PDB file of C-alpha atoms in Angstrom:
ATOM      1  CA  UNK T   1       1.248 -10.985 -12.461  1.00 62.00           C
ATOM      2  CA  UNK T   2      -0.786  -8.702 -10.160  1.00 89.00           C
ATOM      3  CA  UNK T   3      -0.033  -5.797  -7.878  1.00 97.00           C
ATOM      4  CA  UNK T   4       3.023  -5.597  -5.631  1.00 98.00           C
ATOM      5  CA  UNK T   5       3.810  -2.966  -3.003  1.00 98.00           C
ATOM      6  CA  UNK T   6       7.218  -1.446  -2.311  1.00 98.00           C
ATOM      7  CA  UNK T   7       8.849   0.964   0.076  1.00 98.00           C
ATOM      8  CA  UNK T   8      10.989   3.289  -2.038  1.00 98.00           C
ATOM      9  CA  UNK T   9      13.322   6.122  -1.132  1.00 97.00           C
ATOM     10  CA  UNK T  10      13.352   9.524  -2.826  1.00 95.00           C
ATOM     11  CA  UNK T  11      16.171   8.197  -5.021  1.00 96.00           C
ATOM     12  CA  UNK T  12      13.849   5.340  -6.104  1.00 95.00           C
ATOM     13  CA  UNK T  13      15.839   2.646  -4.262  1.00 97.00           C
ATOM     14  CA  UNK T  14      13.627  -0.244  -3.151  1.00 98.00           C
ATOM     15  CA  UNK T  15      13.908  -1.000   0.573  1.00 97.00           C
ATOM     16  CA  UNK T  16      11.136  -3.591   0.966  1.00 98.00           C
ATOM     17  CA  UNK T  17       8.594  -5.401  -1.194  1.00 98.00           C
ATOM     18  CA  UNK T  18       5.321  -7.257  -0.658  1.00 97.00           C
ATOM     19  CA  UNK T  19       4.020  -9.543  -3.420  1.00 97.00           C
ATOM     20  CA  UNK T  20       1.001 -11.040  -1.638  1.00 97.00           C
ATOM     21  CA  UNK T  21      -1.402 -12.567  -4.192  1.00 96.00           C
ATOM     22  CA  UNK T  22      -4.464 -10.919  -2.605  1.00 97.00           C
ATOM     23  CA  UNK T  23      -3.311  -7.292  -2.979  1.00 98.00           C
ATOM     24  CA  UNK T  24      -5.323  -6.814  -6.192  1.00 97.00           C
ATOM     25  CA  UNK T  25      -8.459  -8.226  -4.542  1.00 97.00           C
ATOM     26  CA  UNK T  26      -7.920  -5.937  -1.551  1.00 98.00           C
ATOM     27  CA  UNK T  27      -7.644  -2.903  -3.844  1.00 97.00           C
ATOM     28  CA  UNK T  28     -10.768  -3.993  -5.739  1.00 97.00           C
ATOM     29  CA  UNK T  29     -12.637  -4.289  -2.437  1.00 97.00           C
ATOM     30  CA  UNK T  30     -11.464  -0.776  -1.500  1.00 98.00           C
ATOM     31  CA  UNK T  31     -12.693   0.535  -4.859  1.00 97.00           C
ATOM     32  CA  UNK T  32     -16.103  -1.078  -4.339  1.00 97.00           C
ATOM     33  CA  UNK T  33     -16.316   0.807  -1.020  1.00 97.00           C
ATOM     34  CA  UNK T  34     -15.168   4.063  -2.665  1.00 98.00           C
ATOM     35  CA  UNK T  35     -12.219   4.432  -0.306  1.00 98.00           C
ATOM     36  CA  UNK T  36     -10.393   7.608  -1.355  1.00 98.00           C
ATOM     37  CA  UNK T  37      -6.813   6.289  -1.493  1.00 98.00           C
ATOM     38  CA  UNK T  38      -6.634   2.504  -1.639  1.00 98.00           C
ATOM     39  CA  UNK T  39      -9.735   2.494  -3.821  1.00 98.00           C
ATOM     40  CA  UNK T  40      -7.887   4.519  -6.464  1.00 98.00           C
ATOM     41  CA  UNK T  41      -4.849   2.256  -6.864  1.00 98.00           C
ATOM     42  CA  UNK T  42      -4.234   1.788 -10.586  1.00 97.00           C
ATOM     43  CA  UNK T  43      -3.945  -1.955 -11.340  1.00 95.00           C
ATOM     44  CA  UNK T  44      -1.914  -1.215 -14.503  1.00 95.00           C
ATOM     45  CA  UNK T  45       0.527   1.483 -13.356  1.00 96.00           C
ATOM     46  CA  UNK T  46       2.348   2.797 -10.277  1.00 97.00           C
ATOM     47  CA  UNK T  47       0.353   4.513  -7.541  1.00 98.00           C
ATOM     48  CA  UNK T  48       2.522   6.374  -5.027  1.00 98.00           C
ATOM     49  CA  UNK T  49       1.604   7.424  -1.477  1.00 98.00           C
ATOM     50  CA  UNK T  50       3.727   9.715   0.696  1.00 96.00           C
ATOM     51  CA  UNK T  51       3.945   9.930   4.509  1.00 95.00           C
ATOM     52  CA  UNK T  52       1.156  12.505   4.750  1.00 95.00           C
ATOM     53  CA  UNK T  53      -1.227  10.308   2.784  1.00 97.00           C
ATOM     54  CA  UNK T  54      -0.579   7.409   5.155  1.00 97.00           C
ATOM     55  CA  UNK T  55      -2.784   9.215   7.699  1.00 97.00           C
ATOM     56  CA  UNK T  56      -5.728   8.259   5.481  1.00 98.00           C
ATOM     57  CA  UNK T  57      -4.373   5.056   3.936  1.00 98.00           C
ATOM     58  CA  UNK T  58      -3.548   3.294   7.226  1.00 98.00           C
ATOM     59  CA  UNK T  59      -7.105   3.557   8.624  1.00 98.00           C
ATOM     60  CA  UNK T  60      -8.425   2.306   5.274  1.00 98.00           C
ATOM     61  CA  UNK T  61      -6.164  -0.742   5.481  1.00 98.00           C
ATOM     62  CA  UNK T  62      -7.012  -1.359   9.141  1.00 98.00           C
ATOM     63  CA  UNK T  63     -10.734  -1.196   8.406  1.00 98.00           C
ATOM     64  CA  UNK T  64     -10.442  -3.598   5.491  1.00 98.00           C
ATOM     65  CA  UNK T  65      -8.321  -5.993   7.552  1.00 97.00           C
ATOM     66  CA  UNK T  66     -11.137  -6.211  10.102  1.00 97.00           C
ATOM     67  CA  UNK T  67     -13.898  -7.049   7.612  1.00 97.00           C
ATOM     68  CA  UNK T  68     -12.104  -8.945   4.848  1.00 96.00           C
ATOM     69  CA  UNK T  69     -11.628 -12.633   4.187  1.00 96.00           C
ATOM     70  CA  UNK T  70      -8.417 -14.175   5.528  1.00 97.00           C
ATOM     71  CA  UNK T  71      -6.343 -13.710   2.350  1.00 97.00           C
ATOM     72  CA  UNK T  72      -7.232 -10.034   1.914  1.00 97.00           C
ATOM     73  CA  UNK T  73      -6.766  -9.367   5.639  1.00 98.00           C
ATOM     74  CA  UNK T  74      -3.314 -10.944   5.448  1.00 98.00           C
ATOM     75  CA  UNK T  75      -2.435  -8.706   2.498  1.00 98.00           C
ATOM     76  CA  UNK T  76      -3.672  -5.642   4.402  1.00 98.00           C
ATOM     77  CA  UNK T  77      -1.480  -6.527   7.389  1.00 98.00           C
ATOM     78  CA  UNK T  78       1.544  -7.015   5.122  1.00 98.00           C
ATOM     79  CA  UNK T  79       0.987  -3.563   3.584  1.00 98.00           C
ATOM     80  CA  UNK T  80       0.518  -2.058   7.041  1.00 98.00           C
ATOM     81  CA  UNK T  81       3.941  -3.442   7.992  1.00 98.00           C
ATOM     82  CA  UNK T  82       5.456  -1.616   5.011  1.00 98.00           C
ATOM     83  CA  UNK T  83       3.602   1.566   5.973  1.00 98.00           C
ATOM     84  CA  UNK T  84       5.138   1.370   9.447  1.00 97.00           C
ATOM     85  CA  UNK T  85       8.597   1.503   7.848  1.00 95.00           C
ATOM     86  CA  UNK T  86       7.655   4.717   6.057  1.00 95.00           C
ATOM     87  CA  UNK T  87       6.374   6.308   9.262  1.00 92.00           C
ATOM     88  CA  UNK T  88       9.742   5.670  10.946  1.00 92.00           C
ATOM     89  CA  UNK T  89      11.942   7.171   8.206  1.00 91.00           C
ATOM     90  CA  UNK T  90      11.671  10.355   6.177  1.00 91.00           C
ATOM     91  CA  UNK T  91      11.744  10.516   2.382  1.00 95.00           C
ATOM     92  CA  UNK T  92      10.076   7.134   1.863  1.00 97.00           C
ATOM     93  CA  UNK T  93       7.078   6.288  -0.319  1.00 98.00           C
ATOM     94  CA  UNK T  94       4.627   3.401  -0.501  1.00 98.00           C
ATOM     95  CA  UNK T  95       4.372   2.387  -4.153  1.00 98.00           C
ATOM     96  CA  UNK T  96       1.707   0.052  -5.525  1.00 98.00           C
ATOM     97  CA  UNK T  97       3.082  -1.444  -8.753  1.00 97.00           C
ATOM     98  CA  UNK T  98       0.374  -2.387 -11.207  1.00 94.00           C
ATOM     99  CA  UNK T  99       0.850  -5.187 -13.664  1.00 82.00           C
TER     100      UNK T  99
END
């Protein structure tokens, strides 16, 4: 299936989801560049980022969006849109769901 990304609350309710087919490729590209957060997303399990970690994750996504092929850049922008939701509301998490 691949990797999806969700915005979840502290009660684990899902508020938004992104299922872009290039998310796994984007994470693999981040791993090849040794990016500290996106590069460590587990393709087989959940990887959770909180609001504080977004201070590092957002620049990683922005940088990849600038240098990636169209599909991966589109996935990065979709994830950035989810991250913006987390920045606006407390007690939200960005969850990468591995296959």
